[in-house]
Each structure stands twice: as structure tokens, then as C-alpha cells.
Short mmCIF file of C-alpha atoms in Angstrom, two decimals:
data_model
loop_
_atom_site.label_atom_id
_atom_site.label_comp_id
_atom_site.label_asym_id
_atom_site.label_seq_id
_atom_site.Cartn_x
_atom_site.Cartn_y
_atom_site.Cartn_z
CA UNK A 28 29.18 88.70 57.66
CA UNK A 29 26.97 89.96 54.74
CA UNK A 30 24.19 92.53 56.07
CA UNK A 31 25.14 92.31 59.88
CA UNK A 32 24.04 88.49 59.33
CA UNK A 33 26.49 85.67 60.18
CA UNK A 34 26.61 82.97 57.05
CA UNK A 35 28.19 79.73 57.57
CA UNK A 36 29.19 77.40 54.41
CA UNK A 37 29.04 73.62 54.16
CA UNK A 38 32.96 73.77 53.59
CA UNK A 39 34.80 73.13 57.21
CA UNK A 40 37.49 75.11 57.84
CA UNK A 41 40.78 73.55 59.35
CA UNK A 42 43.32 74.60 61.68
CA UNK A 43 46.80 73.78 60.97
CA UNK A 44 46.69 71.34 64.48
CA UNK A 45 44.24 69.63 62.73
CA UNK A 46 45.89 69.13 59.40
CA UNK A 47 48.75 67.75 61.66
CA UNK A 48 46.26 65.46 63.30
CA UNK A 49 45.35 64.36 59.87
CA UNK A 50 48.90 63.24 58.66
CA UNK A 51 49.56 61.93 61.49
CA UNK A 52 46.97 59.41 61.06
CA UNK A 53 47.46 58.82 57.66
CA UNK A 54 51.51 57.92 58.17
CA UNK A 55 50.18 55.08 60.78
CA UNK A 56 47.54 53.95 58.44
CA UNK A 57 50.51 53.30 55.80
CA UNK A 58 52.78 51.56 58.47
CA UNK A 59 49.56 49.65 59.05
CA UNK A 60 48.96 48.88 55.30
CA UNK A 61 52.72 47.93 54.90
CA UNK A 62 52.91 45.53 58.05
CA UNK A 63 49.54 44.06 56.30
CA UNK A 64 51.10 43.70 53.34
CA UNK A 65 54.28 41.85 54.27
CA UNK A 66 51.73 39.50 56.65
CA UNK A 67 50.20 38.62 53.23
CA UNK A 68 53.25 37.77 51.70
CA UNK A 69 54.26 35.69 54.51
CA UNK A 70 50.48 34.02 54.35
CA UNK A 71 50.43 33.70 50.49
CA UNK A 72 54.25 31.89 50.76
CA UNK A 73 53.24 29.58 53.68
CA UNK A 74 50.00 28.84 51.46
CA UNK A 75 52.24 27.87 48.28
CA UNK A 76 53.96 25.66 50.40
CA UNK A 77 51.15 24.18 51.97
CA UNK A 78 49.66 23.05 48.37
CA UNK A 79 52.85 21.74 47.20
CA UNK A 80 53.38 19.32 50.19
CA UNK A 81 49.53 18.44 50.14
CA UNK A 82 49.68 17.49 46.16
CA UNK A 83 52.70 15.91 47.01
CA UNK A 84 51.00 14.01 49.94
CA UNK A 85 47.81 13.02 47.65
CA UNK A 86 50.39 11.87 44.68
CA UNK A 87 52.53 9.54 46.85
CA UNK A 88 48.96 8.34 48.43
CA UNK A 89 47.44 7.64 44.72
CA UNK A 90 51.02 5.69 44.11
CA UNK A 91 50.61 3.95 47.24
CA UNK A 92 47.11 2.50 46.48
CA UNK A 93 48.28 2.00 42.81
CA UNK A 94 51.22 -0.23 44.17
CA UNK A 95 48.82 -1.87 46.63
CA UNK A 96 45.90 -3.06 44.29
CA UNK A 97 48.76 -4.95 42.21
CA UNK A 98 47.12 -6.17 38.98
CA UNK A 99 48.48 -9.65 39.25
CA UNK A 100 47.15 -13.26 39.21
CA UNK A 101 46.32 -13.18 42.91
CA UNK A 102 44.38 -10.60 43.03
CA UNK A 103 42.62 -11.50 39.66
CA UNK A 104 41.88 -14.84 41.19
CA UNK A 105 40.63 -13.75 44.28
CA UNK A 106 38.28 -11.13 43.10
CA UNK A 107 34.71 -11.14 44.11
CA UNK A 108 34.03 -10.30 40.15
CA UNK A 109 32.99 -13.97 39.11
CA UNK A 110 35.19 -15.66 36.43
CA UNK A 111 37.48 -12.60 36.42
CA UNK A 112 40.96 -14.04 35.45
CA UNK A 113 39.51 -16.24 32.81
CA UNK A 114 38.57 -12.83 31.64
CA UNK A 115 41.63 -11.81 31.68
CA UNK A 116 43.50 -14.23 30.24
CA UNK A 117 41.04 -17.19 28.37
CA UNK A 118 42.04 -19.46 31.15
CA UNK A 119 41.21 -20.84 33.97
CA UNK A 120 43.60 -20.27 36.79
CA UNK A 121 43.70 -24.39 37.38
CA UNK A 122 45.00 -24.48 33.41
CA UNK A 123 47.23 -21.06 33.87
CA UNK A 124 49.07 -23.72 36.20
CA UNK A 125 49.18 -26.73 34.24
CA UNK A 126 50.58 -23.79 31.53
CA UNK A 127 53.38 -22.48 33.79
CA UNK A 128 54.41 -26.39 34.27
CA UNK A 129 55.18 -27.53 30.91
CA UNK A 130 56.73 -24.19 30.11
CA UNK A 131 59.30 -23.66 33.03
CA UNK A 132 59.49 -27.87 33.95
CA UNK A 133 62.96 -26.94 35.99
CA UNK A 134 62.29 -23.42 37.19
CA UNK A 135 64.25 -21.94 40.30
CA UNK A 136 64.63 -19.40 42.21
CA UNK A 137 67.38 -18.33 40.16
CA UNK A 138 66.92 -19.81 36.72
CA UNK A 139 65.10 -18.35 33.56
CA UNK A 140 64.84 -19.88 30.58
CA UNK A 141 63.60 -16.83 28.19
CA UNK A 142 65.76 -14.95 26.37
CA UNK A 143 64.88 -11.47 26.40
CA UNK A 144 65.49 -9.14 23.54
CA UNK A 145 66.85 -6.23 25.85
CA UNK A 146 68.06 -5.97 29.11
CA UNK A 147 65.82 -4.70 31.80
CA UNK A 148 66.12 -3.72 35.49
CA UNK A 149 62.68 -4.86 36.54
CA UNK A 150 62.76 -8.16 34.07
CA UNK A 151 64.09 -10.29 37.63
CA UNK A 152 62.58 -13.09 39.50
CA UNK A 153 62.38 -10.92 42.43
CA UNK A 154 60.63 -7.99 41.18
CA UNK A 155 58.55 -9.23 38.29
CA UNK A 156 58.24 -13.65 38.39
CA UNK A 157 57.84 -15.32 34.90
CA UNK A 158 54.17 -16.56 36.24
CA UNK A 159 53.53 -12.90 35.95
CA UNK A 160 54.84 -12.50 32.65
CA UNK A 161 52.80 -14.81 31.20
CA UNK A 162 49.67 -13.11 33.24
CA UNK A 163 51.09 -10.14 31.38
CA UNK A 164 51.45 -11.89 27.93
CA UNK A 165 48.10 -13.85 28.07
CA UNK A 166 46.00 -10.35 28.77
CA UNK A 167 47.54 -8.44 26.13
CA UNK A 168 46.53 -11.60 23.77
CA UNK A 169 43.20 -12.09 25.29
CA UNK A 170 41.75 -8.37 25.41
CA UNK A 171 44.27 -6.85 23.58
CA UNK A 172 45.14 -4.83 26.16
CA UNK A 173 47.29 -1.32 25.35
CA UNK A 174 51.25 -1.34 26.14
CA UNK A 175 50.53 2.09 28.15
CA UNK A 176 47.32 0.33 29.95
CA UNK A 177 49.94 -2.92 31.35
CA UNK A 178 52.24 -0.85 32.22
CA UNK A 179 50.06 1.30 34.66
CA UNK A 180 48.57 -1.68 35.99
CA UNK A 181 51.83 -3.99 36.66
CA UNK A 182 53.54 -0.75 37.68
CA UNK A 183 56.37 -0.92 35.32
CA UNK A 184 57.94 0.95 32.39
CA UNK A 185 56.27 1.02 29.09
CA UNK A 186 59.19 -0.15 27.38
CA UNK A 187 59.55 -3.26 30.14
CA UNK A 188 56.26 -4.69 28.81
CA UNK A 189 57.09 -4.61 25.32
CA UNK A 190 60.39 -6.49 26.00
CA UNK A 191 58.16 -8.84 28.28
CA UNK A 192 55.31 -9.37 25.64
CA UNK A 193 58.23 -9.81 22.54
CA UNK A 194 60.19 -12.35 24.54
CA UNK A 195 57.51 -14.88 26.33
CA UNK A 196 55.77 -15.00 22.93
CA UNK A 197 58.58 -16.07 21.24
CA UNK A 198 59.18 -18.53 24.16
CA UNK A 199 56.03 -19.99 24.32
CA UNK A 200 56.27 -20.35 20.30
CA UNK A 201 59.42 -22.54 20.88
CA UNK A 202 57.82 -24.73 23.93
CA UNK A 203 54.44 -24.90 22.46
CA UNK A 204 55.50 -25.08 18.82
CA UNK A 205 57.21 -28.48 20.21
CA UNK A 206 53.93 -30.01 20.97
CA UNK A 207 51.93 -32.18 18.77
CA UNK A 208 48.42 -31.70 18.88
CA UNK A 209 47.07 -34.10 16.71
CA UNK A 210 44.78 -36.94 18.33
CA UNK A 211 44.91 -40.51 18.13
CA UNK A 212 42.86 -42.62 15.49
CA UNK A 213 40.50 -43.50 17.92
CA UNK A 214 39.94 -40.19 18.94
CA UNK A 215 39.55 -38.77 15.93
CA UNK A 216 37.52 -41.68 14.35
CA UNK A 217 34.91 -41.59 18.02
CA UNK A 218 34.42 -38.33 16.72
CA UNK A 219 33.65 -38.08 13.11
CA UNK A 220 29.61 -36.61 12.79
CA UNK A 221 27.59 -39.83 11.58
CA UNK A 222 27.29 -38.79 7.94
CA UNK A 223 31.11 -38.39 7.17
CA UNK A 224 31.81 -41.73 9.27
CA UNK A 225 29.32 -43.73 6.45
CA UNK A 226 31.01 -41.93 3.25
CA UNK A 227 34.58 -41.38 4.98
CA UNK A 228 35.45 -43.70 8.25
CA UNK A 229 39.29 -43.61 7.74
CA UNK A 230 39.70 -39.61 6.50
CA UNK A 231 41.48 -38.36 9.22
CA UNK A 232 41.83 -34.95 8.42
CA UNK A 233 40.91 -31.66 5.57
CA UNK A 234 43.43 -30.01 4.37
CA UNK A 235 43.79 -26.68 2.85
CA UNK A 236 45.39 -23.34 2.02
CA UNK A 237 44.50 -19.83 3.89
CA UNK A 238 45.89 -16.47 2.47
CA UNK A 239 46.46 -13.10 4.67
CA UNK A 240 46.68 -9.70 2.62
CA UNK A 241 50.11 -7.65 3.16
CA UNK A 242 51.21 -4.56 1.67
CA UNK A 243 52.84 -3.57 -1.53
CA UNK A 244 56.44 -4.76 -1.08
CA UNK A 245 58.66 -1.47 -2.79
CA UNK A 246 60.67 -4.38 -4.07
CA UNK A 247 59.71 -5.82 -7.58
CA UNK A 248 60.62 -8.95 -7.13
CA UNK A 249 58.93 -9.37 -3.96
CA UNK A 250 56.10 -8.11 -5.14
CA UNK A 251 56.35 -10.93 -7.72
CA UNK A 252 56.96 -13.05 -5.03
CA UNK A 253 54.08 -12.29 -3.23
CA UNK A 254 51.30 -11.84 -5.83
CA UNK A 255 48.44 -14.41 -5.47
CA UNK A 256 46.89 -14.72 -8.68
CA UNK A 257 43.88 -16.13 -6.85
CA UNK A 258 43.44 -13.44 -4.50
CA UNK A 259 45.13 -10.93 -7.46
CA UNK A 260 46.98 -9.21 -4.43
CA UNK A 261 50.15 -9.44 -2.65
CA UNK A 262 49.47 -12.21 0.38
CA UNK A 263 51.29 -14.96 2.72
CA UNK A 264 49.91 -18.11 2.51
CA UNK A 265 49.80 -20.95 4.99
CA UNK A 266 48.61 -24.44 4.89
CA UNK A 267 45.92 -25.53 7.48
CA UNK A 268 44.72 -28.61 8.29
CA UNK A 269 41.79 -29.68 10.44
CA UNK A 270 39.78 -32.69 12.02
CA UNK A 271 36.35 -33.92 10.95
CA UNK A 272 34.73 -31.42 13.27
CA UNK A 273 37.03 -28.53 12.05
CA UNK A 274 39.46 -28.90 14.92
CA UNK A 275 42.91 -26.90 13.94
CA UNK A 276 45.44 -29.46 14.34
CA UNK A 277 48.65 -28.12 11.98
CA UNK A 278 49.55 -24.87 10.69
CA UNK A 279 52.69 -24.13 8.57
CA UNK A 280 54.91 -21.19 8.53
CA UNK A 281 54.05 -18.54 5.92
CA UNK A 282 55.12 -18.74 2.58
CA UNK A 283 54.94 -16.25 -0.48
CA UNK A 284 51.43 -15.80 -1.68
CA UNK A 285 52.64 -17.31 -5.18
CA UNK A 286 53.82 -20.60 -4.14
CA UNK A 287 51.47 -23.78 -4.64
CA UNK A 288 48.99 -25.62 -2.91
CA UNK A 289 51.52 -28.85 -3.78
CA UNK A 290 54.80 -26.64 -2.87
CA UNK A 291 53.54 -25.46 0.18
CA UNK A 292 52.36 -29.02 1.24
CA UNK A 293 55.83 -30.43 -0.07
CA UNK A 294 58.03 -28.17 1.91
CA UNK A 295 56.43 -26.64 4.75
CA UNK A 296 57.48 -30.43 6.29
CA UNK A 297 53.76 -31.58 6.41
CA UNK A 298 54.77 -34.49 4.96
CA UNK A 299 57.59 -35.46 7.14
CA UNK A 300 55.10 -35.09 9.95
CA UNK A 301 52.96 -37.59 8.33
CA UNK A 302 55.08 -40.16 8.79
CA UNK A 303 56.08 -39.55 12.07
CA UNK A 304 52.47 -39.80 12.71
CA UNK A 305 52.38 -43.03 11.33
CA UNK A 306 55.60 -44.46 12.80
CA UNK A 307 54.00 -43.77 16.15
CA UNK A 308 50.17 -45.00 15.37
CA UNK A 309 48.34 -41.94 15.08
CA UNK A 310 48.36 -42.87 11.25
CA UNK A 311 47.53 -46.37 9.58
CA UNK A 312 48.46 -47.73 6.38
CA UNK A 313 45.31 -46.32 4.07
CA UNK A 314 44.11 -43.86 5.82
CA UNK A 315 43.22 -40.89 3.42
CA UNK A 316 42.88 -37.23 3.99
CA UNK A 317 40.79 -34.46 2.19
CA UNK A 318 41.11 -31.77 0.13
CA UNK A 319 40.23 -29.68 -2.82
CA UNK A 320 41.11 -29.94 -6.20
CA UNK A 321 43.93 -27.74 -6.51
CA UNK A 322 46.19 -30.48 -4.37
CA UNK A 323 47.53 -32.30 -6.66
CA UNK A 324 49.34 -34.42 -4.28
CA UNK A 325 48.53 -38.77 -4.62
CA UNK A 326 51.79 -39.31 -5.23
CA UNK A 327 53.66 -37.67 -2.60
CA UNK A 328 51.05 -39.31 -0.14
CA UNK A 329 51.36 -42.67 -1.59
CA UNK A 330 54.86 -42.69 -0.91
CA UNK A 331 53.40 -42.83 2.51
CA UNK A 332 50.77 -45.05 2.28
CA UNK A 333 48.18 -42.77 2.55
CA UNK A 334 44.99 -42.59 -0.22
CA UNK A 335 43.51 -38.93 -1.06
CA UNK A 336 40.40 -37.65 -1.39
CA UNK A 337 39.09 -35.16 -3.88
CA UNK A 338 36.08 -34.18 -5.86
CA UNK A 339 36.13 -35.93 -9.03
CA UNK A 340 37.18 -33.68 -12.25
CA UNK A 341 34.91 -32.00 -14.44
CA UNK A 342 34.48 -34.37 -17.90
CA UNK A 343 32.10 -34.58 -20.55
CA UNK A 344 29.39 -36.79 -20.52
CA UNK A 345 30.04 -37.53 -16.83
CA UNK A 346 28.27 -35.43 -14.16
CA UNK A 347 28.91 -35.12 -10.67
CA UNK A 348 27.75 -37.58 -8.01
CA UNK A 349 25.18 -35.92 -5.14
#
């Protein structure tokens, strides 16, 4: 009381009941806050949980719909995308068959004639059929699809299609390789263009000598080997021969880039394949076949009956014909 006149502050004054009151209230507001606090444990656990089976769910779902599109010749055929497996695979599905037939004549359930470099769990009739395979083999050649890319869409391991694409091609090479591809007289003849049937009816074929660039060999003498003085780099050198219309009908193996047009012709056994041609009628005595200069070759041909034809030498006084 200041001058016989009450004053009252803004400060509240407690009494000790009420300061037990107070701490009273405050111990159940931590039980509260604790019994909260484990419920959010138990919340935040059972949440954890429920992600881990829900990814889990969504993964085994995404495999699931992985394993049931199956990339295979089936489904490729049957697509409602027009011309799809010839896409794929530079077939048509009616010559993908004709294909399987001459390569597997005698296939069985249990029989299979490729011989695989490694040996593979899923490389088995059951799981993964050589029709497939092939499928496999012909889209990686066609689109040049990515080892990772087939293995995600057959739905086997990366190092399966590797042992799948290294094996068929080297079967294939064998069965195919077999195969002469050269047609008949008449054939060929029926379809010369007119103005090389008037200057050259009975010139079956062109001949000549393609080069591929390789690396540096670390080996002198392969480098010397493989030097081309025409190309002046290290190559491999094949010969190729085509029809009148430019038809590929023989390749050779590869040879060292410094080997000769008339080496490569003499042992790369295109000769010897000239006269089987002939023995059998594809071939008849005088025929001729064309090429450059640089195959100096008449003799070796007229061993076989067969005339050459080349441009005529460069001499003086005599110029070239038109």
C-alpha cells in the first residue's frame, strides 16, 4: 500500500498449491510426450516396412511384365507394328523358316548341333530354343543391337548372349559357308544389262581385290606383312567377285595386305572352285571373266579353259579403244 492506496502489479503472485498444480501438469504432459514419442517410433518402423514390401511388390511386378512381353519371334511376328520382325532381323518370318531348315535339317528335342564356346545354364532347348538364338543373332546383325540391350529383352545374362552371338555365327559360317551361291549360265547370261551382253555375252563374272585398314601390328614383321603399298598402310585384303549386275557371288578369306592380286587369286582356292563350276555346268569351255590390269592371271585360267578379259596395255603409238 503506498499512500493508503492499494497498487496491484501485472506480475501474478502464486501460492505454493498452485506451483504444485503446475508440476503436476507438466510431469503428465512429459508422460504424454514420451507415449507420443514411442507411438512415432512404432509408426515410422511400420512405415519403413511398408515401403520396403511395396518397392518390393512394384519390382517383382516390373519383372513380371518384363518376363511376360518376351522379346521373341512370336511376339515380333504378331505385333500390330507392320513389318516389325523384318525389322528386326532383315527377314521375313516365311524366310526366318526356310533359314532355321537348312541350318538344323535333323533337329530334336534333344539334339544341338552348335558348339558353344562356354558352358551356360540358360543355353538349353528348354529355356532358350536355337530358333531363338538365331532371332537373337540376326537382331544384333541387323540393328546392331547392344549386348546389355538383348540381354534385358530375352531376359538372360549379359554374358549368355555373347556366348549365343559368338557361337551361332560361327555356325551359320560353317552351314552357310557350305553353300554355293553362284547361278547357272542361263541365269546369269538372262541377266546381263543389254550393252555388256553385245561387247561381253559369255563374261560371267568381275573380279577384283578389296582392302580393309587394321592397326599397327607391334610386330615388325607383321607389319611387313601387312603393308599395302597401294593403300601405303597396314590392311587385309580379300578377293571379290561379282555378276554382271554387281551381284556378290565369292569372297575369300583375308590375306596380308602385301600379297598379290595373282597370289591371292592362286591360293585363296578360287581357282579350284572354277572348275568345280565347270565340272557341274555352271561354267563352259570359253567362257571369260573380267578384271583389271593388275591380274595377271591367262595362264592359270587357261589351264581351265577359261579366256580373260582386261583393258589393253598402255603402248606407244597405240591408243585406247572407246
Amino acid at each position: 500500500m503506498e499512500n493508503g492506496v492499494y497498487c496491484q502489479t501485472d506480475e501474478t503472485v502464486l501460492s505454493s498449491l498452485d506451483m504444485l498444480s503446475h508440476v503436476s501438469r507438466i510431469r503428465q504432459l512429459e508422460e504424454e510426450n514420451e507415449e507420443l514419442r514411442k507411438d512415432n517410433i512404432k509408426l515410422k518402423i511400420e512405415l519403413d516396412s511398408w515401403i520396403k514390401n511395396s518397392t518390393k511388390s512394384t519390382s517383382v511386378k516390373a519383372c513380371q511384365t518384363n518376363t511376360n512381353f518376351n522379346f521373341n519371334t512370336l511376339n515380333t511376328t504378331q505385333s500390330p507394328i507392320r513389318n516389325l520382325f523384318e525389322f528386326y532381323t532383315g527377314l521375313t518370318y516365311a524366310r526366318f523358316l526356310m533359314l532355321l531348315s537348312f541350318l538344323f535339317p535333323s533337329e530334336n528335342g534333344n539334339h544341338n548341333p552348335v558348339v558353344y564356346d562356354s558352358k551356360r545354364k540358360e543355353i538349353h532347348q528348354d529355356k532358350f530354343p536355337l530358333s531363338e538364338q538365331v532371332f537373337l543373332y540376326l537382331c544384333r546383325l541387323r540393328n546392331g543391337l547392344s549386348i546389355k540391350d538383348l540381354a534385358f529383352r530375352f531376359n538372360i545374362k549379359v554374358q549368355t548372349v555373347s556366348t549365343v552371338i559368338n557361337s551361332i555365327a560361327k555356325y551359320m559360317y560353317a552351314r552357310l559357308g557350305s553353300l554355293s551361291y553362284w547361278p547357272t549360265r542361263k541365269v546369269l547370261i538372262e541377266n546381263m544389262t543389254e550393252a555388256y551382253r553385245i561387247d561381253f555375252p559369255t563374261c560371267l563374272a568381275i573380279l577384283d581385290c578389296t582392302e580393309i585398314k587394321t592397326e599397327k601390328p607391334s610386330s615388325l614383321k607383321q607389319q611387313s606383312q601387312l603393308y599395302s603399298d597401294y593403300k601405303s598402310t597396314n590392311t587385309l585384303k580379300a578377293l571379290v567377285v561379282c555378276d554382271p549386275r554387281g551381284s556378290v557371288i565369292f569372297v575369300s578369306d583375308l590375306f596380308s595386305g602385301s600379297i598379290s592380286d595373282n597370289e591371292i587369286v592362286r591360293q585363296c582356292g578360287f581357282l579350284d572352285h572354277l572348275r568345280n563350276l565347270k565340272a557341274n555346268g555352271f561354267i563352259h569351255a570359253n567362257d571369260s571373266l573380267m578384271a583389271d590390269k593388275g591380274f595377271l592371271i591367262e595362264n592359270d585360267l587357261k589351264e581351265i579353259n577359261i579366256e580373260l578379259n582386261i583393258p589393253p596395255f598402255a603402248s606407244s603409238g597405240r591408243p585406247f579403244t572407246e
